[in-house]
XYZ file of C-alpha atoms in Angstrom:
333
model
C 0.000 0.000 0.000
C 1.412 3.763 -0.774
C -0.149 6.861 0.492
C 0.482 9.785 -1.996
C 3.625 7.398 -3.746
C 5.118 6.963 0.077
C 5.360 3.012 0.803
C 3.344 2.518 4.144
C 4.942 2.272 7.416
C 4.978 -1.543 7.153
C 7.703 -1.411 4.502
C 11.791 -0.694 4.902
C 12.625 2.708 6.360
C 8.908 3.216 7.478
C 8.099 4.281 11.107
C 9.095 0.164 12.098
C 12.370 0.528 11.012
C 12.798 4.253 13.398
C 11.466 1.765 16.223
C 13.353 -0.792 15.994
C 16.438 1.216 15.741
C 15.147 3.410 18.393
C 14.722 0.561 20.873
C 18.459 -0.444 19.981
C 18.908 2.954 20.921
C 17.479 2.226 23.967
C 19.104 -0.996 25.229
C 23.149 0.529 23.511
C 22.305 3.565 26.344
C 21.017 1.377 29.340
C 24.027 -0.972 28.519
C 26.247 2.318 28.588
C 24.938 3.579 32.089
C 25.384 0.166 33.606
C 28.872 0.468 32.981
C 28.788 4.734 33.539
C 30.328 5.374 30.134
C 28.995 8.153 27.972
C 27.782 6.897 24.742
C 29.447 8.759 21.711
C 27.330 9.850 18.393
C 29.580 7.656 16.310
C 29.035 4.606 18.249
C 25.002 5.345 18.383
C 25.670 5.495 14.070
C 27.811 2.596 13.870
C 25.796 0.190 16.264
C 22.162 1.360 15.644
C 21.981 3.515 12.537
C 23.595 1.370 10.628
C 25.553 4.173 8.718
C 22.566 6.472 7.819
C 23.381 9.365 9.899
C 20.597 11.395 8.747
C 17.856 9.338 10.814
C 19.900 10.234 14.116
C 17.379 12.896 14.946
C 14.296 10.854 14.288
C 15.718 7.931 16.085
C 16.803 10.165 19.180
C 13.291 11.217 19.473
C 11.921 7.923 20.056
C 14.202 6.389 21.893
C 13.494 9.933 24.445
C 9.879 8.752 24.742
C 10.323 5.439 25.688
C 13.461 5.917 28.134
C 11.492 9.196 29.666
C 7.911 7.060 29.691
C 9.178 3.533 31.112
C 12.191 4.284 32.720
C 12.123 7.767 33.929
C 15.316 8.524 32.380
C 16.769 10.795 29.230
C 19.848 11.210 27.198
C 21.362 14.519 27.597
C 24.245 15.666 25.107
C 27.413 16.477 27.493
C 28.562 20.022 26.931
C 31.986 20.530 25.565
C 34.653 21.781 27.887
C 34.805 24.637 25.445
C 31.276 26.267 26.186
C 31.610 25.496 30.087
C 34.563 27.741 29.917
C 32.964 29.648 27.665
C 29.991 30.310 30.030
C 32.239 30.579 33.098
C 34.194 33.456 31.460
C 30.766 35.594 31.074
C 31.369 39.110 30.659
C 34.857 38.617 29.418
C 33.849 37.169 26.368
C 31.659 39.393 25.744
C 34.287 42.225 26.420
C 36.763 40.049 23.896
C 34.249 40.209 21.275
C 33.745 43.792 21.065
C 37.247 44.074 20.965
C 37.434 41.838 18.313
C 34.650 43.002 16.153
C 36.244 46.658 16.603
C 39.890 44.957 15.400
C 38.230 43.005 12.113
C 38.746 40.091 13.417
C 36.603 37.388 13.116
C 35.396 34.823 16.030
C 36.028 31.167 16.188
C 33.221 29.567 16.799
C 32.573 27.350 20.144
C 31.137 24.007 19.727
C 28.356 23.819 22.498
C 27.814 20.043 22.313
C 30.305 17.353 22.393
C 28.863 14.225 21.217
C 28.677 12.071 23.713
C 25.463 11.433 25.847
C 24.622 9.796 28.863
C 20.961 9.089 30.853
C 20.088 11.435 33.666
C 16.704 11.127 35.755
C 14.134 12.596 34.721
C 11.938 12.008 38.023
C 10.528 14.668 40.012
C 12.837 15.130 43.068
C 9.419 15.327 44.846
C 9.050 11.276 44.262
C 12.237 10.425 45.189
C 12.219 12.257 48.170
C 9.053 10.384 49.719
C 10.004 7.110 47.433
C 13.013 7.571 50.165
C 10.789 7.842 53.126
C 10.330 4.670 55.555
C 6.958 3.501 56.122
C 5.805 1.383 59.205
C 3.721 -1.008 56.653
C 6.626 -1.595 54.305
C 8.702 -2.364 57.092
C 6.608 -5.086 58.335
C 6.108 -6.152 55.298
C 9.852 -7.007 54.533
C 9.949 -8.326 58.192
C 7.034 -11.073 56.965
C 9.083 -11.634 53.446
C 12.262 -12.171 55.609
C 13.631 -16.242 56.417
C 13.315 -16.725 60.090
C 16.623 -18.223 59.730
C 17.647 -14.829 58.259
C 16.501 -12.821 61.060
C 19.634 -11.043 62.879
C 20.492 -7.595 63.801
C 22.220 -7.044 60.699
C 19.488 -7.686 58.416
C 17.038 -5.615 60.468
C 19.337 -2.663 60.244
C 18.809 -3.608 56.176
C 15.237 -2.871 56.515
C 14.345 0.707 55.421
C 11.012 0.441 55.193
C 11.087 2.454 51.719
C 10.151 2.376 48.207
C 14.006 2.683 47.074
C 15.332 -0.461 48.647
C 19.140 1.186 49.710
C 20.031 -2.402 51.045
C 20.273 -3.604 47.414
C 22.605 -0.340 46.222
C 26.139 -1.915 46.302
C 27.267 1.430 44.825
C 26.029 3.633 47.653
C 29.222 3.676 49.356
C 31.157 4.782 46.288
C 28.560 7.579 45.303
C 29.087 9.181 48.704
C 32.839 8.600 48.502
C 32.158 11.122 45.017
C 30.541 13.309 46.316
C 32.602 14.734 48.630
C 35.288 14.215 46.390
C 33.231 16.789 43.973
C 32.526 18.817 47.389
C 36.439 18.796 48.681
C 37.119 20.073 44.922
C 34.190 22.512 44.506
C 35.598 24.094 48.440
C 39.063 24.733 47.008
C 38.252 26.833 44.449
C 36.763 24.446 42.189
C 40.423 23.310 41.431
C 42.704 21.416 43.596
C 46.019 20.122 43.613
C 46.899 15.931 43.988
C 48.397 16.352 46.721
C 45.910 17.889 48.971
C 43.224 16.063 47.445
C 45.188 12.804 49.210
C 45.603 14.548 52.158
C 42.465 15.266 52.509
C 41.210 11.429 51.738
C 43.757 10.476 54.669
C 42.246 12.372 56.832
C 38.787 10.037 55.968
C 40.896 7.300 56.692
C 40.708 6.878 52.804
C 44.306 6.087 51.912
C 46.497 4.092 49.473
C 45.743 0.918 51.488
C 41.976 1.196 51.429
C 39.888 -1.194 49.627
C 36.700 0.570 48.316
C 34.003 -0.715 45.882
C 33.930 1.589 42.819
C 30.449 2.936 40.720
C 29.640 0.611 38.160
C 31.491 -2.423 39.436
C 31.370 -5.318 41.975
C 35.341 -5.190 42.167
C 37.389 -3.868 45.193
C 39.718 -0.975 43.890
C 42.739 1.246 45.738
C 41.866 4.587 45.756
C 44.444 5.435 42.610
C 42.259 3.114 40.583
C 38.958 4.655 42.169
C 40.066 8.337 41.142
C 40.933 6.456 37.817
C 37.442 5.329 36.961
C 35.965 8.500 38.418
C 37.958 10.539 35.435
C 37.170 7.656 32.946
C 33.383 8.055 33.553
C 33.472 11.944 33.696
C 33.219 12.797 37.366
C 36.467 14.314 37.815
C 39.459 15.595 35.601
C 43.151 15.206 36.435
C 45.497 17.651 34.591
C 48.918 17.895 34.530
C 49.895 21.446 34.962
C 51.297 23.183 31.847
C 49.700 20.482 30.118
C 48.407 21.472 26.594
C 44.654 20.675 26.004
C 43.531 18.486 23.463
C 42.792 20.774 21.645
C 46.752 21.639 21.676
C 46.522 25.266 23.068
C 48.646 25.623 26.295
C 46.715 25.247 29.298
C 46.456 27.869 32.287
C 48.880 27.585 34.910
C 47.334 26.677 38.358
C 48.876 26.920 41.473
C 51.984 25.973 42.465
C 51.698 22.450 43.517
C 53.081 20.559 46.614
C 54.517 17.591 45.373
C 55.239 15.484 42.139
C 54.622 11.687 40.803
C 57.898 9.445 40.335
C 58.235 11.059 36.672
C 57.826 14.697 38.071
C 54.893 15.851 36.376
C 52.233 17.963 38.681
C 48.159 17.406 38.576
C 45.599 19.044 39.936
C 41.696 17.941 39.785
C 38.692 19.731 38.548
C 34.673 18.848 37.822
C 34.061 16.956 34.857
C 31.403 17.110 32.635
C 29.232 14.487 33.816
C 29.592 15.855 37.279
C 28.331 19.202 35.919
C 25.021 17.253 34.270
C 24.240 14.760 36.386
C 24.427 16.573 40.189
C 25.795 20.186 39.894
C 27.822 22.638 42.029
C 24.811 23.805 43.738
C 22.928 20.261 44.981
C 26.929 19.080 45.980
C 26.592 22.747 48.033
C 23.414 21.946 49.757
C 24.419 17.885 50.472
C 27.108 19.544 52.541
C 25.218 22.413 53.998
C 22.910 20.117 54.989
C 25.567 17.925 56.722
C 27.483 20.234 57.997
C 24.211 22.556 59.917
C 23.283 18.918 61.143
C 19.936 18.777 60.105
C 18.530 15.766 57.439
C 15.780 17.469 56.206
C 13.179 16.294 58.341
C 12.617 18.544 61.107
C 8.838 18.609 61.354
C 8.755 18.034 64.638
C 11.318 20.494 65.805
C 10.219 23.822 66.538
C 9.223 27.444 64.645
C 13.067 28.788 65.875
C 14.723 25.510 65.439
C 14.065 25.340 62.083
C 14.805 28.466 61.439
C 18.203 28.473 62.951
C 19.412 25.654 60.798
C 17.743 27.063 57.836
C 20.192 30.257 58.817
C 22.706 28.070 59.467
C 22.817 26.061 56.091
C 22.414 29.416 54.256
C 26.016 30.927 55.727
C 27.352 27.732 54.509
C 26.403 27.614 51.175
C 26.951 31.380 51.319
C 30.480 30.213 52.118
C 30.982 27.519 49.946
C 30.069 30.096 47.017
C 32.900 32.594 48.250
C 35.573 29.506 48.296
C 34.647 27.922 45.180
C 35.453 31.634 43.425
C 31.850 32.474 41.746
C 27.903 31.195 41.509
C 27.822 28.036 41.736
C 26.266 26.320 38.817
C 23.136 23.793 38.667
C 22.700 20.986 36.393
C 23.332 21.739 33.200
């Protein structure tokens, strides 16, 4: 059958073939998160488009609806480390470009995206906050599901009583463990040399002889390979300093650094991109705000002026936080 000489949908490159390839789509990006790698355009081409680049966009639009309608989840486009500085610089590119426009000289362009995806939530922060919440009937519940041969203190400390079952997240060790790496980093002026960053682990009792389950795997890693998988997966970014980009300009100078590896080069760490997408500079602010003004969030039964005095309290902090990490502090991009 053709509607005005188009071959129906049933036929080859008809809305079937965008679904199929869309639901490809689909399982190549849950496969990808499992392992916390960003997915890159020219894999999504080679492994699902099959070399027609052209249907990416159609494709991509699919694949949105069902990750966003059965899974609660989306692929976002990383930004390029270009554009993040880009937008950090603000007024002085804007100063630049007048200068430039007065000189004749023309502006390189910035390339905003980079590419590579990965799947970020898309659930109402509302729902996971009360999906979070125990409840007395949930409790009992797992306490009737539970082998009485299974019943010890141990495994009723595992009982939440909550929608999101923390007892089965074997990563939720090693997401805390990043995020206060991201908040140690975000404190020192969003940059921050090797060697205080290990200091500052020691002092967690987080050392070189530490054994620590990593994010996206079952194995037990040091905390060199830990910081290694953070930077593979986009977390975190160790430079050399005076190291030219890959882009090959030179890179800025930081600050003078404390100590060297066994060849002599210098690093210091920064956000990555991920980091940036998935949590942000400000929610990283308010975990440790939070934290540090003692208070969990649920202070219902506290009173008018107790409330308000942690409120106060967490506001100097993230107040101060902003002042050490050298500007605004960003949200999720």
């Amino acid at each position: 059958m053709e509607v005005d000489g188009m071959e129906d949908d049933e036929g080859a490159g008809g809305l079937d073939d965008l679904t199929l390839k869309a639901n490809a789509l689909v399982r190549l990006a849950l496969f990808s998160e499992s392992k916390r790698t960003a997915l890159r355009r020219e894999e999504i081409a080679k492994k699902v488009l099959g070399g027609s680049a052209r249907q990416f966009g159609a494709v991509l639009a699919i694949a949105q609806k069902i990750l966003r309608d059965t899974f609660g989840m989306e692929l976002v486009e990383l930004p390029s480390r270009a554009a993040l500085e880009k937008e950090a610089n603000g007024d002085k590119d804007a100063e630049l470009e007048d200068a430039q426009r007065a000189t004749g000289v023309k502006k390189r362009a910035t390339a905003a995206g980079s590419k590579t995806y990965i799947l970020r939530s898309t659930l109402d922060p509302l729902i996971i906050e009360y999906a979070a919440l125990s409840d007395s009937q949930i409790i009992e519940q797992e306490a009737a599901e539970m082998p009485s041969d299974d019943e010890d203190d141990d495994a009723a400390a595992k009982r939440y009583g909550s929608i999101i079952s923390w007892s089965q997240c074997d990563q939720l060790g090693a997401i805390g463990i990043t995020y206060v790496i991201l908040a140690l980093i975000l404190g020192s002026g969003r940059v921050m040399n090797d060697i205080d960053l290990r200091a500052a682990l020691r002092r967690l009792n987080l050392d070189e002889d530490v054994q620590m389950s990593g994010l996206a795997t079952h194995e037990k890693l040091p905390i060199d390979t830990f910081l290694g998988h953070l930077a593979r997966q986009g977390y975190i970014e160790r430079t050399a300093v005076g190291e030219p980009s890959k882009k090959g300009k030179g890179a800025k100078r930081g600050r003078p650094m404390q100590g060297a590896d066994d060849e002599g080069a210098q690093y210091e760490w920064r956000w990555g991109v991920r980091a940036l997408c998935e949590v942000g500079e400000r929610k990283v602010a308010q975990f440790v705000g939070e934290f540090m003004a003692g208070g969990d969030g649920e202070e219902e039964e506290e009173s008018e002026a107790a409330q308000a005095e942690m409120e106060a309290r967490r506001d100097r902090i993230m107040k101060g936080i902003e002042r050490a990490a050298g500007g605004a502090l960003m949200d999720v991009k």
